[in-house]
């Protein structure tokens, strides 16, 4: 089980993690929460209907990582076609973003919080390690968070396609990006085995 998710009886998944691995994932999830930011207004509303009808921003985020996590629908500013097509795509994207971004941010916050809480609730496996056991529902949140973490790190590493990802394997140990590359690749392995566990 070390380093990869495996199925557990009754559904869900389990993985053995050492203290360093727990610390890395938890730290990345906290950073993701900070990047996503608080909900609309920065606090929890007492009125669920107000939250339901709260409008989000209509412009894409300035941060490239957030643009990757909250992409434009309909192509946005870089839409192909004539000027009219691009303008129409921007208008549709702005309208779509206004009504969906708050919900998307809330889902990403929920995913990251499930990761943090499940790591905090882990039981010791001895020798400085522990076993993380996830229900099917928690596993889905983990999949979302692992995907978001990889997108965020990949954006910072400027990974645009498979060729870029292949170059990461050949970076020398002296390259300052190496720790981020190792985290990116490791999270990819975790994500892949979690998907396989849930589909199997």
mmCIF file of N, CA and C in Angstrom, residues 23-39 63-70 104-116 141-156 187:
data_model
loop_
_atom_site.group_PDB
_atom_site.id
_atom_site.type_symbol
_atom_site.label_atom_id
_atom_site.label_comp_id
_atom_site.label_asym_id
_atom_site.label_seq_id
_atom_site.Cartn_x
_atom_site.Cartn_y
_atom_site.Cartn_z
ATOM 1 N N UNK A 23 2.480 15.925 5.837
ATOM 2 C CA UNK A 23 2.794 17.346 5.969
ATOM 3 C C UNK A 23 2.751 18.065 4.622
ATOM 4 N N UNK A 24 3.296 17.423 3.588
ATOM 5 C CA UNK A 24 3.319 18.033 2.249
ATOM 6 C C UNK A 24 1.901 18.204 1.720
ATOM 7 N N UNK A 25 1.101 17.138 1.770
ATOM 8 C CA UNK A 25 -0.262 17.228 1.237
ATOM 9 C C UNK A 25 -1.073 18.258 2.012
ATOM 10 N N UNK A 26 -0.941 18.236 3.333
ATOM 11 C CA UNK A 26 -1.710 19.175 4.162
ATOM 12 C C UNK A 26 -1.311 20.613 3.850
ATOM 13 N N UNK A 27 -0.020 20.860 3.740
ATOM 14 C CA UNK A 27 0.464 22.209 3.440
ATOM 15 C C UNK A 27 -0.042 22.690 2.079
ATOM 16 N N UNK A 28 0.000 21.807 1.079
ATOM 17 C CA UNK A 28 -0.488 22.181 -0.254
ATOM 18 C C UNK A 28 -1.993 22.456 -0.235
ATOM 19 N N UNK A 29 -2.751 21.654 0.524
ATOM 20 C CA UNK A 29 -4.201 21.864 0.605
ATOM 21 C C UNK A 29 -4.517 23.191 1.298
ATOM 22 N N UNK A 30 -3.755 23.538 2.334
ATOM 23 C CA UNK A 30 -3.952 24.829 3.018
ATOM 24 C C UNK A 30 -3.634 25.975 2.060
ATOM 25 N N UNK A 31 -2.546 25.842 1.294
ATOM 26 C CA UNK A 31 -2.204 26.874 0.314
ATOM 27 C C UNK A 31 -3.294 27.015 -0.743
ATOM 28 N N UNK A 32 -3.882 25.883 -1.146
ATOM 29 C CA UNK A 32 -4.975 25.920 -2.120
ATOM 30 C C UNK A 32 -6.172 26.668 -1.541
ATOM 31 N N UNK A 33 -6.499 26.395 -0.279
ATOM 32 C CA UNK A 33 -7.597 27.107 0.382
ATOM 33 C C UNK A 33 -7.343 28.611 0.396
ATOM 34 N N UNK A 34 -6.112 28.994 0.723
ATOM 35 C CA UNK A 34 -5.764 30.417 0.764
ATOM 36 C C UNK A 34 -5.891 31.043 -0.617
ATOM 37 N N UNK A 35 -5.511 30.308 -1.649
ATOM 38 C CA UNK A 35 -5.579 30.805 -3.020
ATOM 39 C C UNK A 35 -7.029 30.981 -3.471
ATOM 40 N N UNK A 36 -7.882 30.007 -3.140
ATOM 41 C CA UNK A 36 -9.287 30.061 -3.539
ATOM 42 C C UNK A 36 -10.006 31.191 -2.810
ATOM 43 N N UNK A 37 -9.629 31.417 -1.562
ATOM 44 C CA UNK A 37 -10.218 32.506 -0.799
ATOM 45 C C UNK A 37 -11.516 32.114 -0.125
ATOM 46 N N UNK A 38 -12.031 33.028 0.714
ATOM 47 C CA UNK A 38 -13.283 32.760 1.426
ATOM 48 C C UNK A 38 -14.470 32.843 0.478
ATOM 49 N N UNK A 39 -15.634 32.475 1.000
ATOM 50 C CA UNK A 39 -16.852 32.550 0.203
ATOM 51 C C UNK A 39 -17.269 33.989 -0.047
ATOM 52 N N UNK A 63 -4.619 35.949 -11.352
ATOM 53 C CA UNK A 63 -3.602 34.932 -11.088
ATOM 54 C C UNK A 63 -3.728 33.802 -12.113
ATOM 55 N N UNK A 64 -2.627 33.425 -12.800
ATOM 56 C CA UNK A 64 -2.709 32.349 -13.794
ATOM 57 C C UNK A 64 -3.179 31.012 -13.223
ATOM 58 N N UNK A 65 -2.833 30.725 -11.970
ATOM 59 C CA UNK A 65 -3.288 29.473 -11.352
ATOM 60 C C UNK A 65 -4.802 29.496 -11.199
ATOM 61 N N UNK A 66 -5.343 30.612 -10.727
ATOM 62 C CA UNK A 66 -6.790 30.701 -10.560
ATOM 63 C C UNK A 66 -7.501 30.705 -11.907
ATOM 64 N N UNK A 67 -6.878 31.271 -12.934
ATOM 65 C CA UNK A 67 -7.475 31.197 -14.277
ATOM 66 C C UNK A 67 -7.542 29.749 -14.748
ATOM 67 N N UNK A 68 -6.555 28.945 -14.343
ATOM 68 C CA UNK A 68 -6.545 27.522 -14.716
ATOM 69 C C UNK A 68 -7.584 26.744 -13.918
ATOM 70 N N UNK A 69 -7.729 27.092 -12.630
ATOM 71 C CA UNK A 69 -8.696 26.403 -11.782
ATOM 72 C C UNK A 69 -10.131 26.840 -12.078
ATOM 73 N N UNK A 70 -10.293 28.086 -12.532
ATOM 74 C CA UNK A 70 -11.612 28.638 -12.836
ATOM 75 C C UNK A 70 -11.606 29.160 -14.270
ATOM 76 N N UNK A 104 -18.334 26.942 -7.856
ATOM 77 C CA UNK A 104 -17.108 26.204 -8.177
ATOM 78 C C UNK A 104 -16.050 26.428 -7.097
ATOM 79 N N UNK A 105 -15.911 27.679 -6.655
ATOM 80 C CA UNK A 105 -14.968 27.963 -5.558
ATOM 81 C C UNK A 105 -15.375 27.207 -4.291
ATOM 82 N N UNK A 106 -16.677 27.174 -3.990
ATOM 83 C CA UNK A 106 -17.157 26.476 -2.788
ATOM 84 C C UNK A 106 -16.835 24.986 -2.865
ATOM 85 N N UNK A 107 -17.009 24.383 -4.050
ATOM 86 C CA UNK A 107 -16.689 22.963 -4.208
ATOM 87 C C UNK A 107 -15.203 22.721 -3.994
ATOM 88 N N UNK A 108 -14.369 23.579 -4.540
ATOM 89 C CA UNK A 108 -12.924 23.421 -4.385
ATOM 90 C C UNK A 108 -12.513 23.622 -2.924
ATOM 91 N N UNK A 109 -13.168 24.560 -2.239
ATOM 92 C CA UNK A 109 -12.902 24.745 -0.801
ATOM 93 C C UNK A 109 -13.289 23.494 -0.026
ATOM 94 N N UNK A 110 -14.479 22.945 -0.330
ATOM 95 C CA UNK A 110 -14.946 21.728 0.352
ATOM 96 C C UNK A 110 -13.967 20.571 0.137
ATOM 97 N N UNK A 111 -13.503 20.406 -1.110
ATOM 98 C CA UNK A 111 -12.554 19.324 -1.414
ATOM 99 C C UNK A 111 -11.279 19.475 -0.582
ATOM 100 N N UNK A 112 -10.731 20.687 -0.557
ATOM 101 C CA UNK A 112 -9.484 20.922 0.195
ATOM 102 C C UNK A 112 -9.697 20.710 1.691
ATOM 103 N N UNK A 113 -10.859 21.128 2.202
ATOM 104 C CA UNK A 113 -11.144 20.954 3.634
ATOM 105 C C UNK A 113 -11.275 19.479 4.000
ATOM 106 N N UNK A 114 -11.871 18.674 3.127
ATOM 107 C CA UNK A 114 -11.976 17.232 3.388
ATOM 108 C C UNK A 114 -10.578 16.620 3.454
ATOM 109 N N UNK A 115 -9.687 17.043 2.574
ATOM 110 C CA UNK A 115 -8.307 16.546 2.595
ATOM 111 C C UNK A 115 -7.655 16.877 3.935
ATOM 112 N N UNK A 116 -7.752 18.123 4.356
ATOM 113 C CA UNK A 116 -7.118 18.549 5.610
ATOM 114 C C UNK A 116 -7.708 17.798 6.802
ATOM 115 N N UNK A 141 -13.897 13.734 -2.964
ATOM 116 C CA UNK A 141 -13.338 15.042 -2.594
ATOM 117 C C UNK A 141 -11.817 15.049 -2.795
ATOM 118 N N UNK A 142 -11.181 13.953 -2.416
ATOM 119 C CA UNK A 142 -9.736 13.854 -2.604
ATOM 120 C C UNK A 142 -9.362 13.937 -4.081
ATOM 121 N N UNK A 143 -10.134 13.266 -4.929
ATOM 122 C CA UNK A 143 -9.859 13.332 -6.369
ATOM 123 C C UNK A 143 -9.921 14.770 -6.871
ATOM 124 N N UNK A 144 -10.954 15.494 -6.438
ATOM 125 C CA UNK A 144 -11.080 16.899 -6.839
ATOM 126 C C UNK A 144 -9.905 17.727 -6.358
ATOM 127 N N UNK A 145 -9.518 17.533 -5.100
ATOM 128 C CA UNK A 145 -8.417 18.314 -4.540
ATOM 129 C C UNK A 145 -7.081 17.951 -5.189
ATOM 130 N N UNK A 146 -6.830 16.655 -5.405
ATOM 131 C CA UNK A 146 -5.580 16.251 -6.062
ATOM 132 C C UNK A 146 -5.496 16.845 -7.463
ATOM 133 N N UNK A 147 -6.612 16.849 -8.168
ATOM 134 C CA UNK A 147 -6.639 17.438 -9.502
ATOM 135 C C UNK A 147 -6.319 18.934 -9.437
ATOM 136 N N UNK A 148 -6.957 19.633 -8.490
ATOM 137 C CA UNK A 148 -6.708 21.074 -8.349
ATOM 138 C C UNK A 148 -5.256 21.357 -7.973
ATOM 139 N N UNK A 149 -4.695 20.546 -7.082
ATOM 140 C CA UNK A 149 -3.300 20.744 -6.680
ATOM 141 C C UNK A 149 -2.356 20.540 -7.862
ATOM 142 N N UNK A 150 -2.621 19.510 -8.658
ATOM 143 C CA UNK A 150 -1.766 19.262 -9.826
ATOM 144 C C UNK A 150 -1.911 20.375 -10.868
ATOM 145 N N UNK A 151 -3.125 20.862 -11.063
ATOM 146 C CA UNK A 151 -3.321 21.981 -11.992
ATOM 147 C C UNK A 151 -2.567 23.217 -11.511
ATOM 148 N N UNK A 152 -2.639 23.483 -10.206
ATOM 149 C CA UNK A 152 -1.968 24.655 -9.650
ATOM 150 C C UNK A 152 -0.453 24.539 -9.805
ATOM 151 N N UNK A 153 0.095 23.391 -9.419
ATOM 152 C CA UNK A 153 1.550 23.202 -9.520
ATOM 153 C C UNK A 153 1.976 23.191 -10.985
ATOM 154 N N UNK A 154 1.210 22.508 -11.836
ATOM 155 C CA UNK A 154 1.527 22.457 -13.257
ATOM 156 C C UNK A 154 1.542 23.840 -13.890
ATOM 157 N N UNK A 155 0.624 24.700 -13.463
ATOM 158 C CA UNK A 155 0.591 26.068 -13.985
ATOM 159 C C UNK A 155 1.834 26.829 -13.550
ATOM 160 N N UNK A 156 2.215 26.682 -12.299
ATOM 161 C CA UNK A 156 3.426 27.359 -11.808
ATOM 162 C C UNK A 156 4.673 26.841 -12.533
ATOM 163 N N UNK A 187 1.877 13.541 -6.689
ATOM 164 C CA UNK A 187 0.431 13.733 -6.601
ATOM 165 C C UNK A 187 -0.273 13.090 -7.787
#
